[in-house]
Tab-separated table of C-alpha atoms in Angstrom:
chain	number	residue	atom	x	y	z
A	257	ILE	CA	18.242	-43.678	23.708
A	258	TYR	CA	21.932	-42.936	24.312
A	259	GLY	CA	22.324	-40.571	21.333
A	260	GLU	CA	25.250	-38.337	20.512
A	261	PHE	CA	25.765	-37.226	24.095
A	262	VAL	CA	27.403	-40.544	25.018
A	263	ILE	CA	31.165	-40.605	24.576
A	264	GLY	CA	32.649	-40.960	21.112
A	265	VAL	CA	35.263	-43.099	19.422
A	266	THR	CA	38.364	-41.279	20.638
A	267	ASP	CA	37.783	-41.068	24.397
A	268	THR	CA	39.944	-43.097	26.787
A	269	LEU	CA	37.253	-45.657	27.674
A	270	THR	CA	36.273	-46.438	24.072
A	271	VAL	CA	39.869	-46.787	22.904
A	272	ARG	CA	40.756	-49.074	25.814
A	273	ALA	CA	37.562	-51.122	25.357
A	274	SER	CA	38.471	-51.738	21.709
A	275	GLN	CA	41.827	-53.144	22.795
A	276	ILE	CA	40.291	-55.320	25.518
A	277	ARG	CA	37.606	-56.664	23.188
A	278	SER	CA	40.248	-58.136	20.881
A	279	GLU	CA	42.027	-60.021	23.669
A	280	VAL	CA	41.489	-63.787	23.881
A	281	ILE	CA	40.363	-65.161	27.250
A	282	MET	CA	40.936	-68.805	28.168
A	283	TRP	CA	37.728	-69.838	29.933
A	284	GLN	CA	38.516	-73.554	30.396
A	285	PRO	CA	41.004	-73.068	33.286
A	286	LEU	CA	38.397	-71.010	35.141
A	287	LEU	CA	35.957	-73.909	34.890
A	288	ARG	CA	38.543	-76.460	36.057
A	289	SER	CA	39.427	-74.334	39.082
A	290	ALA	CA	35.707	-73.884	39.898
A	291	VAL	CA	35.910	-70.110	39.573
A	292	ILE	CA	32.921	-70.241	37.231
A	293	LYS	CA	30.032	-72.671	36.997
A	294	GLU	CA	29.617	-75.111	34.119
A	295	HIS	CA	26.439	-73.472	32.865
A	296	ASP	CA	28.110	-70.064	32.699
A	297	TYR	CA	31.124	-71.614	30.995
A	298	ASN	CA	28.954	-73.199	28.301
A	299	VAL	CA	27.348	-69.840	27.557
A	300	ILE	CA	30.444	-67.608	27.626
A	301	ALA	CA	32.755	-70.016	25.789
A	302	VAL	CA	30.501	-69.812	22.728
A	303	TYR	CA	29.345	-66.197	23.054
A	304	ASP	CA	32.864	-64.788	23.401
A	305	THR	CA	34.017	-66.315	20.095
A	306	MET	CA	31.312	-64.478	18.121
A	307	THR	CA	31.695	-61.163	16.331
A	308	LYS	CA	29.791	-58.234	17.834
A	309	GLU	CA	27.151	-58.547	15.102
A	310	GLN	CA	26.718	-62.263	15.846
A	311	GLN	CA	26.460	-61.484	19.561
A	312	MET	CA	23.670	-58.962	18.934
A	313	ALA	CA	21.789	-61.587	16.915
A	314	ARG	CA	22.319	-64.227	19.606
A	315	LEU	CA	20.928	-61.897	22.286
A	316	LYS	CA	17.597	-61.828	20.457
A	317	VAL	CA	17.408	-65.610	20.822
A	318	ASP	CA	18.961	-66.263	24.238
A	319	GLY	CA	19.298	-62.795	25.777
A	320	PRO	CA	18.141	-63.427	29.376
A	321	ASN	CA	20.440	-66.412	29.746
A	322	ILE	CA	23.452	-64.536	28.343
A	323	VAL	CA	22.924	-61.464	30.519
A	324	LYS	CA	22.554	-63.621	33.653
A	325	THR	CA	25.810	-65.367	32.777
A	326	LEU	CA	27.650	-62.069	32.264
A	327	ILE	CA	26.430	-60.745	35.622
A	328	ASN	CA	27.366	-64.032	37.343
A	329	LEU	CA	30.853	-63.744	35.893
A	330	THR	CA	31.095	-60.122	37.006
A	331	ILE	CA	30.458	-61.306	40.566
A	332	SER	CA	32.638	-64.434	40.589
A	333	ILE	CA	35.795	-63.308	38.762
A	334	CYS	CA	38.496	-61.273	40.519
A	335	ASN	CA	41.187	-61.271	37.832
A	336	GLU	CA	41.296	-57.696	36.534
A	337	LYS	CA	42.131	-58.553	32.924
A	338	ILE	CA	39.232	-61.008	32.649
A	339	LEU	CA	36.870	-58.708	34.525
A	340	GLN	CA	37.684	-55.891	32.099
A	341	HIS	CA	36.774	-58.222	29.225
A	342	ILE	CA	33.444	-59.172	30.791
A	343	LEU	CA	32.528	-55.518	31.400
A	344	VAL	CA	33.218	-54.706	27.758
A	345	LEU	CA	30.828	-57.515	26.768
A	346	VAL	CA	28.165	-56.169	29.161
A	347	ASN	CA	28.501	-52.665	27.756
A	348	ASP	CA	28.276	-54.079	24.222
A	349	VAL	CA	24.950	-55.667	25.167
A	350	LEU	CA	23.687	-52.237	26.254
A	351	SER	CA	24.811	-50.603	22.995
A	352	ASP	CA	21.368	-51.633	21.701
A	353	LYS	CA	18.711	-49.754	23.652
A	354	GLU	CA	16.281	-52.665	23.325
A	355	ASN	CA	18.547	-54.879	25.435
A	356	ILE	CA	17.854	-52.840	28.579
A	357	LYS	CA	14.769	-55.071	28.846
A	358	LEU	CA	17.038	-58.052	29.533
A	359	PHE	CA	18.272	-56.338	32.710
A	360	GLU	CA	14.735	-55.334	33.681
A	361	GLU	CA	13.643	-58.973	33.479
A	362	ILE	CA	16.164	-59.835	36.189
A	363	GLU	CA	14.706	-57.217	38.542
A	364	ASP	CA	11.146	-58.289	37.651
A	365	ALA	CA	12.028	-61.880	38.546
A	366	ASN	CA	13.437	-60.729	41.906
A	367	ASP	CA	10.286	-58.749	42.682
A	368	ALA	CA	8.029	-61.662	41.754
A	369	GLU	CA	10.028	-64.041	43.945
A	370	LYS	CA	9.851	-61.670	46.898
A	371	MET	CA	6.107	-61.309	46.521
A	372	ALA	CA	5.690	-65.082	46.452
A	373	ASN	CA	8.063	-65.711	49.335
A	374	LYS	CA	9.219	-62.869	51.595
A	375	GLU	CA	11.783	-65.164	53.214
A	376	ALA	CA	13.390	-66.033	49.870
A	377	PRO	CA	17.109	-65.180	49.620
A	378	LYS	CA	18.085	-62.150	47.593
A	379	GLY	CA	18.258	-62.983	43.896
A	380	LEU	CA	20.623	-61.861	41.163
A	381	SER	CA	20.792	-58.065	40.861
A	382	SER	CA	21.049	-56.294	37.515
A	383	TRP	CA	22.870	-53.278	39.018
A	384	GLU	CA	24.456	-54.062	42.400
A	385	PRO	CA	27.572	-55.842	41.061
A	386	PHE	CA	28.455	-52.745	39.023
A	387	LEU	CA	27.963	-50.442	42.014
A	388	ASP	CA	30.300	-52.665	44.058
A	389	LEU	CA	32.950	-52.505	41.333
A	390	LEU	CA	33.285	-48.745	41.790
A	391	ASN	CA	35.473	-49.549	44.791
A	392	ARG	CA	38.038	-51.389	42.673
A	393	PRO	CA	41.466	-49.791	42.047
A	394	ASP	CA	41.549	-50.377	38.273
A	395	GLU	CA	40.515	-47.208	36.385
A	396	PHE	CA	38.992	-48.991	33.415
A	397	ILE	CA	36.914	-51.308	35.613
A	398	VAL	CA	35.438	-48.496	37.712
A	399	ASN	CA	34.663	-46.229	34.754
A	400	GLN	CA	33.189	-48.970	32.583
A	401	SER	CA	31.097	-50.056	35.574
A	402	CYS	CA	29.994	-46.446	36.079
A	403	LEU	CA	28.698	-46.176	32.514
A	404	ILE	CA	26.975	-49.577	32.650
A	405	LEU	CA	25.289	-48.722	35.945
A	406	ALA	CA	24.108	-45.351	34.591
A	407	LYS	CA	22.506	-47.075	31.606
A	408	VAL	CA	20.815	-49.770	33.698
A	409	ILE	CA	19.270	-47.323	36.189
A	410	SER	CA	18.344	-44.602	33.677
A	411	CYS	CA	17.380	-46.035	30.319
A	412	GLY	CA	14.700	-48.487	31.381
A	413	LYS	CA	12.005	-48.568	34.031
A	414	PHE	CA	14.251	-49.541	36.958
A	415	ARG	CA	15.264	-46.753	39.367
A	416	LEU	CA	17.963	-46.805	42.023
A	417	ASP	CA	16.908	-46.297	45.657
A	418	SER	CA	17.848	-42.976	47.307
A	419	LYS	CA	20.616	-44.352	49.542
A	420	ASN	CA	22.542	-46.013	46.721
A	421	LEU	CA	21.710	-43.159	44.335
A	422	ASN	CA	23.273	-40.577	46.647
A	423	TRP	CA	26.355	-42.752	47.101
A	424	PHE	CA	26.709	-43.174	43.331
A	425	ILE	CA	26.287	-39.456	42.649
A	426	ASN	CA	28.829	-38.521	45.329
A	427	TRP	CA	31.256	-40.995	43.772
A	428	GLN	CA	30.749	-39.387	40.358
A	429	VAL	CA	31.299	-35.926	41.829
A	430	SER	CA	34.598	-37.099	43.339
A	431	GLN	CA	35.733	-38.018	39.811
A	432	LEU	CA	34.982	-34.565	38.337
A	433	LEU	CA	38.579	-33.487	37.932
A	434	GLN	CA	40.156	-31.963	34.845
A	435	SER	CA	43.090	-34.355	35.280
A	436	ASN	CA	40.795	-37.404	35.093
A	437	THR	CA	41.463	-39.107	31.738
A	438	TYR	CA	38.037	-40.748	31.998
A	439	LEU	CA	36.174	-37.450	32.478
A	440	HIS	CA	34.210	-38.042	29.250
A	441	THR	CA	32.837	-41.245	30.788
A	442	ILE	CA	31.801	-39.608	34.067
A	443	LEU	CA	29.986	-36.849	32.196
A	444	ALA	CA	28.332	-39.379	29.862
A	445	SER	CA	26.946	-41.231	32.865
A	446	GLN	CA	25.620	-37.953	34.286
A	447	GLN	CA	24.024	-37.044	30.967
A	448	LEU	CA	22.178	-40.355	31.023
A	449	MET	CA	21.036	-39.992	34.620
A	450	LEU	CA	19.924	-36.360	34.370
A	451	ARG	CA	17.403	-37.378	31.734
A	452	VAL	CA	15.518	-38.955	34.645
A	453	PRO	CA	13.641	-36.169	36.518
A	454	GLU	CA	13.838	-37.841	39.935
A	455	TYR	CA	17.644	-38.039	39.709
A	456	ARG	CA	18.094	-34.280	39.178
A	457	ALA	CA	17.576	-33.102	42.772
A	458	PRO	CA	20.437	-35.215	44.231
A	459	PHE	CA	22.757	-33.926	41.502
A	460	TYR	CA	21.696	-30.326	42.094
A	461	ASN	CA	22.096	-30.635	45.861
A	462	SER	CA	25.580	-32.151	45.585
A	463	THR	CA	28.776	-30.217	44.804
A	464	CYS	CA	28.525	-31.355	41.188
A	465	LEU	CA	27.804	-27.896	39.733
A	466	ASP	CA	30.638	-26.284	41.683
A	467	LYS	CA	33.067	-28.870	40.329
A	468	MET	CA	31.795	-28.362	36.782
A	469	LEU	CA	32.133	-24.579	37.069
A	470	ASN	CA	35.791	-24.965	38.016
A	471	ILE	CA	36.467	-27.280	35.074
A	472	LEU	CA	34.484	-25.203	32.577
A	473	SER	CA	36.591	-22.154	33.423
A	474	THR	CA	39.723	-23.933	32.160
A	475	ARG	CA	40.794	-24.968	28.665
A	476	ILE	CA	38.980	-28.214	27.826
A	477	SER	CA	37.937	-29.962	24.630
A	478	PHE	CA	34.751	-29.006	22.796
A	479	GLN	CA	33.352	-32.465	23.596
A	480	LEU	CA	33.705	-31.888	27.347
A	481	GLN	CA	32.169	-28.428	26.919
A	482	TYR	CA	29.232	-29.988	25.108
A	483	GLN	CA	28.705	-32.696	27.714
A	484	MET	CA	28.739	-30.249	30.617
A	485	VAL	CA	26.354	-27.775	29.007
A	486	PHE	CA	24.093	-30.721	28.148
A	487	CYS	CA	23.866	-31.394	31.893
A	488	PHE	CA	23.056	-27.722	32.610
A	489	TRP	CA	20.390	-27.791	29.913
A	490	LEU	CA	18.691	-30.830	31.466
A	491	LEU	CA	18.718	-29.184	34.901
A	492	SER	CA	17.353	-25.916	33.488
A	493	PHE	CA	13.952	-27.503	32.846
A	494	ARG	CA	13.362	-27.129	36.594
A	495	THR	CA	12.599	-23.470	37.409
A	496	THR	CA	13.944	-23.661	40.958
A	497	TYR	CA	17.357	-24.790	39.677
A	498	CYS	CA	17.807	-21.893	37.245
A	499	PHE	CA	19.053	-19.365	39.791
A	500	LYS	CA	22.168	-21.415	40.558
A	501	LEU	CA	22.628	-22.134	36.856
A	502	LEU	CA	23.056	-18.394	36.214
A	503	ASP	CA	26.668	-18.884	37.368
A	504	PHE	CA	27.267	-20.674	34.063
A	505	VAL	CA	26.136	-17.837	31.791
A	506	LYS	CA	29.508	-16.059	31.780
A	507	PRO	CA	31.717	-19.113	31.018
A	508	THR	CA	29.300	-20.441	28.398
A	509	ALA	CA	29.149	-16.987	26.769
A	510	GLU	CA	32.934	-17.123	26.431
A	511	ILE	CA	32.675	-20.600	24.883
A	512	LEU	CA	29.920	-19.416	22.528
A	513	ARG	CA	32.105	-16.561	21.242
A	514	GLN	CA	34.798	-19.053	20.226
A	515	ALA	CA	32.711	-22.125	19.329
A	516	VAL	CA	32.936	-23.617	15.837
A	517	LYS	CA	31.147	-26.917	16.445
A	518	GLU	CA	27.428	-26.714	15.715
A	519	LYS	CA	26.460	-29.078	18.511
A	520	VAL	CA	28.227	-26.885	21.088
A	521	ILE	CA	26.483	-23.764	19.750
A	522	ARG	CA	23.122	-25.564	19.660
A	523	ILE	CA	23.255	-26.856	23.247
A	524	ILE	CA	24.344	-23.459	24.660
A	525	LEU	CA	21.479	-21.749	22.827
A	526	GLN	CA	19.010	-24.312	24.169
A	527	PHE	CA	20.388	-23.778	27.667
A	528	TYR	CA	20.002	-19.985	27.304
A	529	ARG	CA	16.509	-20.382	25.909
A	530	ASN	CA	15.472	-22.368	28.974
A	531	LEU	CA	16.973	-19.768	31.315
A	532	LEU	CA	15.069	-17.007	29.529
A	533	THR	CA	11.841	-19.043	29.519
A	534	ASN	CA	11.829	-21.176	32.670
A	535	HIS	CA	13.626	-18.847	35.063
A	536	SER	CA	11.484	-17.078	37.655
A	537	ALA	CA	13.591	-13.955	36.982
A	538	PRO	CA	14.323	-13.975	33.227
A	539	ARG	CA	15.494	-10.343	33.368
A	540	LYS	CA	18.470	-11.376	35.530
A	541	ALA	CA	19.370	-14.110	33.041
A	542	ALA	CA	19.102	-11.647	30.161
A	543	GLU	CA	21.261	-9.067	31.969
A	544	LEU	CA	24.015	-11.645	32.501
A	545	MET	CA	23.868	-12.598	28.826
A	546	ILE	CA	24.105	-8.942	27.822
A	547	GLN	CA	27.099	-8.527	30.132
A	548	GLY	CA	28.660	-11.524	28.379
A	549	LYS	CA	28.092	-9.836	24.960
A	550	VAL	CA	25.785	-12.682	23.913
A	551	GLN	CA	23.654	-10.256	21.891
A	552	VAL	CA	26.731	-9.424	19.789
A	553	VAL	CA	27.311	-13.120	19.082
A	554	MET	CA	23.625	-13.530	18.178
A	555	GLY	CA	24.021	-10.785	15.596
A	556	GLN	CA	26.861	-12.771	14.030
A	557	LEU	CA	25.121	-16.156	14.221
A	558	ILE	CA	21.887	-14.927	12.662
A	559	GLU	CA	23.782	-14.124	9.453
A	560	LYS	CA	24.944	-17.731	9.019
A	561	ASN	CA	23.205	-20.442	7.013
A	562	TRP	CA	22.465	-23.310	9.379
A	563	LYS	CA	21.756	-26.866	8.252
A	564	ASP	CA	19.957	-27.377	11.560
A	565	GLU	CA	16.745	-25.316	11.545
A	566	ASP	CA	16.555	-25.585	15.347
A	567	ILE	CA	19.734	-23.515	15.673
A	568	LYS	CA	18.278	-20.758	13.501
A	569	GLU	CA	15.096	-20.711	15.582
A	570	ASP	CA	17.044	-20.644	18.862
A	571	VAL	CA	19.276	-17.801	17.637
A	572	GLU	CA	16.237	-15.756	16.617
A	573	HIS	CA	14.514	-16.415	19.953
A	574	VAL	CA	17.509	-15.534	22.165
A	575	LYS	CA	18.352	-12.473	20.031
A	576	GLY	CA	14.742	-11.276	20.169
A	577	VAL	CA	14.594	-11.521	23.963
A	578	LEU	CA	17.948	-9.756	24.437
A	579	ASP	CA	17.091	-6.998	21.931
A	580	GLU	CA	13.828	-6.360	23.766
A	581	MET	CA	15.654	-6.278	27.084
A	582	LEU	CA	18.200	-3.798	25.729
A	583	GLN	CA	15.412	-1.480	24.631
A	584	ASP	CA	13.914	-1.591	28.116
A	585	MET	CA	17.230	-0.903	29.809
A	586	SER	CA	18.286	2.704	30.392
A	587	THR	CA	21.540	3.843	28.814
A	588	PHE	CA	23.206	3.703	32.215
A	589	ASP	CA	21.934	0.137	32.732
A	590	SER	CA	23.585	-0.754	29.423
A	591	TYR	CA	26.806	0.946	30.512
A	592	LEU	CA	26.757	-0.889	33.848
A	593	ALA	CA	26.176	-4.217	32.089
A	594	GLU	CA	29.168	-3.575	29.825
A	595	VAL	CA	31.475	-2.711	32.726
A	596	LYS	CA	30.359	-5.859	34.566
A	597	SER	CA	31.171	-7.907	31.461
A	598	GLY	CA	34.830	-6.923	31.807
A	599	LYS	CA	35.161	-6.157	28.072
A	600	LEU	CA	34.735	-2.522	26.997
A	601	GLU	CA	34.544	-1.178	23.447
A	602	TRP	CA	34.519	2.286	21.857
A	603	SER	CA	30.742	2.731	21.712
A	604	PRO	CA	28.605	5.907	21.972
A	605	LEU	CA	28.055	5.091	25.653
A	606	HIS	CA	31.673	6.090	26.245
A	607	THR	CA	32.221	8.799	23.630
A	608	ASN	CA	28.945	10.744	23.799
A	609	PRO	CA	29.309	13.858	26.023
A	610	ALA	CA	25.539	13.862	26.622
A	611	PHE	CA	25.795	10.457	28.294
A	612	TRP	CA	28.435	11.713	30.713
A	613	ARG	CA	26.559	14.929	31.497
A	614	GLU	CA	23.515	12.871	32.489
A	615	ASN	CA	25.238	9.923	34.161
A	616	ALA	CA	28.656	10.890	35.568
A	617	GLN	CA	27.303	11.213	39.120
A	618	LYS	CA	25.745	7.723	38.875
A	619	LEU	CA	29.234	6.252	39.046
A	620	ASN	CA	29.071	7.151	42.755
A	621	GLN	CA	26.075	4.857	43.388
A	622	ASN	CA	26.342	1.799	45.647
A	623	ASP	CA	29.565	2.997	47.274
A	624	HIS	CA	31.200	3.818	43.911
A	625	GLU	CA	30.486	0.335	42.538
A	626	VAL	CA	31.308	1.239	38.920
A	627	LEU	CA	34.529	3.043	39.818
A	628	ARG	CA	35.668	0.045	41.851
A	629	MET	CA	35.005	-2.297	38.911
A	630	ILE	CA	36.953	0.019	36.565
A	631	ARG	CA	39.842	-0.006	39.048
A	632	ILE	CA	39.928	-3.821	38.913
A	633	LEU	CA	39.916	-3.772	35.103
A	634	LEU	CA	42.763	-1.236	35.040
A	635	LYS	CA	44.776	-3.577	37.264
A	636	ASP	CA	44.007	-7.021	35.820
A	637	GLU	CA	42.806	-6.616	32.233
A	638	GLN	CA	45.204	-7.204	29.315
A	639	ASP	CA	42.957	-6.205	26.421
A	640	PRO	CA	44.271	-2.852	25.046
A	641	THR	CA	40.836	-1.596	23.993
A	642	THR	CA	39.338	-2.255	27.430
A	643	LEU	CA	42.265	-0.506	29.143
A	644	ALA	CA	42.019	2.516	26.828
A	645	VAL	CA	38.253	2.846	27.318
A	646	CYS	CA	38.618	2.504	31.115
A	647	ALA	CA	41.196	5.312	31.180
A	648	HIS	CA	38.944	7.442	28.959
A	649	ASP	CA	35.966	6.866	31.271
A	650	VAL	CA	37.958	7.960	34.333
A	651	GLY	CA	38.785	11.194	32.524
A	652	GLU	CA	35.182	11.777	31.443
A	653	TYR	CA	33.954	11.148	34.990
A	654	VAL	CA	36.083	13.930	36.486
A	655	ARG	CA	35.491	16.200	33.496
A	656	HIS	CA	31.729	16.151	34.031
A	657	TYR	CA	31.852	15.717	37.804
A	658	PRO	CA	34.874	17.713	39.038
A	659	VAL	CA	34.312	16.765	42.678
A	660	GLY	CA	34.944	13.195	41.538
A	661	LYS	CA	38.693	13.901	41.434
A	662	TYR	CA	38.734	13.176	45.151
A	663	ASN	CA	37.075	9.767	44.599
A	664	VAL	CA	39.529	8.915	41.843
A	665	GLU	CA	42.455	9.661	44.158
A	666	LYS	CA	40.940	7.894	47.163
A	667	LEU	CA	40.047	4.707	45.251
A	668	GLY	CA	43.461	4.435	43.606
A	669	LEU	CA	42.224	4.989	40.055
A	670	LYS	CA	44.732	7.740	39.298
A	671	GLU	CA	47.592	5.418	40.244
A	672	ARG	CA	46.250	2.751	37.868
A	673	VAL	CA	45.955	5.225	35.015
A	674	VAL	CA	49.533	6.449	35.607
A	675	CYS	CA	50.760	2.866	35.251
A	676	LEU	CA	49.221	2.732	31.778
A	677	LEU	CA	51.760	5.303	30.582
A	678	ASP	CA	54.222	2.380	30.450
A	679	ASN	CA	51.874	0.214	28.385
A	680	ASP	CA	53.248	-1.072	25.061
A	681	ASP	CA	50.095	-0.120	23.144
A	682	PRO	CA	50.251	3.514	21.894
A	683	LYS	CA	46.445	3.902	22.039
A	684	VAL	CA	46.450	2.899	25.703
A	685	LYS	CA	49.237	5.359	26.439
A	686	SER	CA	47.376	8.136	24.624
A	687	ALA	CA	44.113	7.450	26.474
A	688	ALA	CA	45.947	7.389	29.823
A	689	LEU	CA	47.748	10.665	29.102
A	690	LEU	CA	44.512	12.407	28.105
A	691	ALA	CA	42.749	11.121	31.222
A	692	LEU	CA	45.551	12.445	33.448
A	693	GLN	CA	45.331	15.838	31.741
A	694	LYS	CA	41.604	15.945	32.566
A	695	LEU	CA	42.425	15.057	36.155
A	696	MET	CA	45.002	17.792	36.546
A	697	LEU	CA	43.392	20.650	34.655
A	698	ASN	CA	40.144	22.322	35.598
A	699	ASN	CA	39.562	24.003	32.274
A	700	TRP	CA	39.924	20.918	30.062
A	701	GLU	CA	37.618	22.272	27.383
A	702	PHE	CA	39.828	25.364	26.991
A	703	MET	CA	42.949	23.183	26.717
A	704	ALA	CA	41.361	21.029	24.039
A	705	LYS	CA	40.375	24.056	21.942
A	706	THR	CA	43.858	25.553	22.320
A	707	ASN	CA	45.498	22.305	21.146
A	708	ALA	CA	43.132	22.168	18.198
């Protein structure tokens, strides 16, 4: 039920838990000082000396009693070192998906008691102690409690009420920082919770996605990339959420171009497939993917031999949709999509004179939208090919639309092209020089023939 999306063996929480698990706790002094009750002492003193395998076997025999004891100890003990140890034991219990039933039995008993006697005092809670621990200062305690709570409220039949759910989600969002060494744990808890449909709306309506977008745009590990996209994928099953999720097409396209891990590739493809299938405007999703050069990556991925047949099927599906979309798009639509992607290449769209004869004036549309985007690329882009193609396009624009020289001057494009004369790349310099010649000379065709 937890699967591969829960944190692995090298994350901060797992490494620290392994250290804590090996520490010896002296339970007798806690009994003598009345910190814990005798019944709980009798249970924990034996249980804590067992190996993890022996503990799993013991839970099948005396599970309800052991879980009640662990929760009692979570409530009664304040010492951070001992509390860390208890939380590790609780999380170990939940490492077997079947043991979630032991926590459900506690809630069932509470409900039965309330039905029998409405005036009965509140019984032992299977989740509330872990919610309360999120206010503690110790990082391990709060993050281990976060993961335990996520499992308890997501992996069985029990669901958290809206008030406490919103508080918990807002707490998780506050922890979504790249500097957080327990970020794997926070994302693992969100992966668990987003599997529950009724938990998705509070996540979507929080600032969670904005925080994730900021983190995803930085250099992070492939595991964090996978966990975040897993969350997007779960949200993308809801059509009304897909519009906001379009913001993640560009950063995930960049990840896809560089990804080597199959699970990262697989989850991005599944996310894209949902956007192209579930979105109320699949054309917009496809256009963003085309801008991100996803169709180019699909052409590379389809040539590979995949052990996972699902990846092959997803590649074929996404490629098929994007190829069909490209056929429907006009050549200028394709050109516009490439400029919006921020990465230009020497394709026929740029080098074919017929394209410029038909489309040069279209660069004036929407208040010179394309020219303004090219100006930004000429200023900020570092890729030599993109810079050279941008300079070439400025030259072709004025060559086929002479009046456009005024727009090039007014929008500052000429100044940007002049700056490229100092570029270290000879191809960029050459493209800039040729573009400036087209700007300055009316009879460019004659000059070209003369030089030839």
